CSV table of C-alpha atoms in Angstrom, one decimal:
chain,number,residue,atom,x,y,z
A,1,MET,CA,101.0,103.1,94.6
A,2,ASN,CA,99.8,104.9,91.5
A,3,GLN,CA,96.6,104.4,89.4
A,4,GLU,CA,98.3,102.1,86.9
A,5,GLU,CA,99.7,99.8,89.6
A,6,ILE,CA,96.3,99.6,91.2
A,7,LEU,CA,94.6,98.7,87.9
A,8,GLN,CA,97.3,96.0,87.3
A,9,LEU,CA,96.6,94.6,90.8
A,10,ILE,CA,92.9,94.6,90.1
A,11,ASN,CA,93.4,92.7,86.9
A,12,ALA,CA,95.7,90.2,88.6
A,13,VAL,CA,93.3,89.5,91.4
A,14,SER,CA,90.3,89.3,89.0
A,15,SER,CA,92.0,86.7,86.8
A,16,SER,CA,93.1,84.6,89.8
A,17,ASN,CA,91.1,82.3,92.1
A,18,LEU,CA,91.4,84.8,94.9
A,19,THR,CA,88.1,86.1,96.4
A,20,ALA,CA,89.7,88.8,98.6
A,21,PHE,CA,93.0,90.7,98.7
A,22,ARG,CA,94.3,93.3,101.2
A,23,TYR,CA,97.3,95.6,100.8
A,24,LYS,CA,98.7,98.0,103.3
A,25,ASP,CA,101.7,100.3,103.0
A,26,GLY,CA,101.9,103.0,105.8
A,27,ASP,CA,98.8,105.1,105.7
A,28,VAL,CA,97.6,103.6,102.3
A,29,SER,CA,95.3,100.6,102.5
A,30,LEU,CA,93.7,98.8,99.6
A,31,GLU,CA,91.1,96.0,99.7
A,32,LEU,CA,89.9,94.1,96.7
A,33,GLU,CA,87.0,91.6,97.0
A,34,CYS,CA,85.4,89.6,94.1
A,35,MET,CA,81.6,89.5,94.2
A,36,ALA,CA,79.8,86.1,94.5
A,37,GLY,CA,79.5,84.6,91.0
A,38,PHE,CA,82.1,87.0,89.7
A,39,SER,CA,83.4,85.7,86.3
A,40,GLY,CA,86.7,87.7,86.3
A,41,GLU,CA,85.3,90.0,83.6
A,42,GLY,CA,85.1,93.7,84.5
A,43,PRO,CA,86.4,95.3,87.7
A,44,ALA,CA,86.4,93.8,91.1
A,45,LYS,CA,84.9,95.7,94.0
A,46,VAL,CA,87.5,98.2,95.3
A,47,MET,CA,87.4,99.9,98.7
A,48,VAL,CA,90.0,102.4,99.6
A,49,PRO,CA,89.5,103.9,103.1
A,50,SER,CA,90.5,107.5,103.4
A,51,LYS,CA,93.4,108.5,105.7
A,52,GLU,CA,90.9,110.3,107.9
A,53,ALA,CA,89.4,107.0,109.0
A,54,GLY,CA,92.6,106.2,111.0
A,55,THR,CA,93.4,109.7,112.2
A,56,ALA,CA,92.2,110.9,115.5
A,57,GLU,CA,91.1,114.5,115.9
A,58,LYS,CA,93.4,116.6,118.0
A,59,ASP,CA,90.6,118.8,119.4
A,60,GLU,CA,89.7,117.4,122.8
A,61,ASN,CA,86.2,118.8,122.7
A,62,LEU,CA,85.5,117.0,119.4
A,63,SER,CA,84.2,113.4,119.9
A,64,VAL,CA,83.7,110.8,117.2
A,65,ILE,CA,80.9,108.3,116.7
A,66,GLN,CA,82.5,105.3,115.0
A,67,SER,CA,80.8,102.5,113.1
A,68,PRO,CA,80.3,99.5,115.4
A,69,MET,CA,80.1,97.2,112.4
A,70,VAL,CA,80.5,96.7,108.6
A,71,GLY,CA,77.4,97.6,106.6
A,72,THR,CA,75.4,100.3,104.8
A,73,PHE,CA,74.9,103.6,106.5
A,74,TYR,CA,71.5,105.3,106.2
A,75,ALA,CA,71.1,108.9,107.3
A,76,ALA,CA,67.3,108.7,107.5
A,77,LYS,CA,64.6,106.2,108.5
A,78,SER,CA,63.2,106.1,104.9
A,79,GLU,CA,64.5,107.1,101.5
A,80,LYS,CA,62.4,110.3,101.4
A,81,GLY,CA,62.5,111.0,105.1
A,82,GLU,CA,64.4,113.8,106.9
A,83,PRO,CA,68.0,112.9,108.0
A,84,PHE,CA,68.3,111.9,111.7
A,85,VAL,CA,70.9,114.7,112.2
A,86,GLN,CA,72.5,117.4,110.2
A,87,VAL,CA,75.6,119.6,110.8
A,88,GLY,CA,74.7,122.2,113.4
A,89,ASP,CA,72.1,120.0,115.1
A,90,ARG,CA,72.2,119.6,118.9
A,91,VAL,CA,72.2,115.9,120.0
A,92,LYS,CA,71.8,114.2,123.3
A,93,ILE,CA,73.2,110.9,124.6
A,94,GLY,CA,71.1,108.1,123.3
A,95,GLN,CA,69.7,110.0,120.3
A,96,VAL,CA,69.6,108.1,117.0
A,97,VAL,CA,72.0,109.6,114.5
A,98,GLY,CA,71.8,107.0,111.8
A,99,ILE,CA,71.2,103.4,110.9
A,100,ILE,CA,73.6,100.7,109.7
A,101,GLU,CA,72.2,97.8,107.8
A,102,ALA,CA,74.1,94.6,108.2
A,103,MET,CA,72.9,91.2,107.1
A,104,LYS,CA,69.4,92.6,106.4
A,105,LEU,CA,69.1,93.9,110.0
A,106,MET,CA,68.7,97.6,110.7
A,107,ASN,CA,70.9,98.8,113.6
A,108,GLU,CA,70.2,102.2,115.1
A,109,ILE,CA,73.4,104.2,115.8
A,110,GLU,CA,73.0,106.3,118.9
A,111,SER,CA,75.0,109.2,120.1
A,112,ASP,CA,77.3,108.6,123.1
A,113,TYR,CA,77.7,112.3,123.6
A,114,ASP,CA,75.8,115.5,124.3
A,115,GLY,CA,76.8,118.2,121.8
A,116,ILE,CA,76.5,119.8,118.4
A,117,ILE,CA,77.1,117.9,115.1
A,118,GLU,CA,80.4,119.3,113.7
A,119,LYS,CA,80.8,117.1,110.7
A,120,ILE,CA,79.2,114.0,109.1
A,121,SER,CA,81.9,112.1,107.3
A,122,VAL,CA,79.6,109.6,105.4
A,123,GLN,CA,76.8,109.9,102.9
A,124,ASN,CA,73.5,108.1,102.8
A,125,LYS,CA,73.9,104.6,101.5
A,126,ASP,CA,77.7,104.6,101.9
A,127,MET,CA,79.4,101.3,102.8
A,128,VAL,CA,81.1,101.7,106.2
A,129,GLU,CA,83.8,99.7,107.9
A,130,TYR,CA,84.1,98.7,111.6
A,131,GLY,CA,85.6,101.6,113.5
A,132,GLN,CA,85.2,104.1,110.6
A,133,PRO,CA,84.4,107.7,111.9
A,134,LEU,CA,80.8,108.5,111.0
A,135,ILE,CA,79.9,111.7,112.9
A,136,TYR,CA,82.0,114.3,114.7
A,137,ILE,CA,80.3,116.0,117.7
A,138,ARG,CA,81.6,119.1,119.5
A,139,THR,CA,80.9,118.2,123.1
A,140,LEU,CA,79.5,120.8,125.5
């Protein structure tokens, strides 16, 4: 699906009575959702998960902390606070690695592994999906 086709699809969904639309073709997935009170003018909310979200790492010493819910990811306790973890940090089982806000509730995300942070695949304030990889940890 090219950019022009995506824009046509957005316009078609925006001008209809649909509030949500999902499209999947192989590894490509597209989700359109109209905001509450959306008048049909301007673009709808578009979320396009990366291919990485559904791809398992081949390295057996690399473990993934996945999002247990849909919400907003926060890397620190406060806006100006230090991030819970950074690439290269050593973590222990049960250590808080981030927070996901869902329905105005702050849910601490804890590490299920002892190891070293290899990669953080989300940014502060990113919307995350259920099962989306958040943090890759090289287990010891």
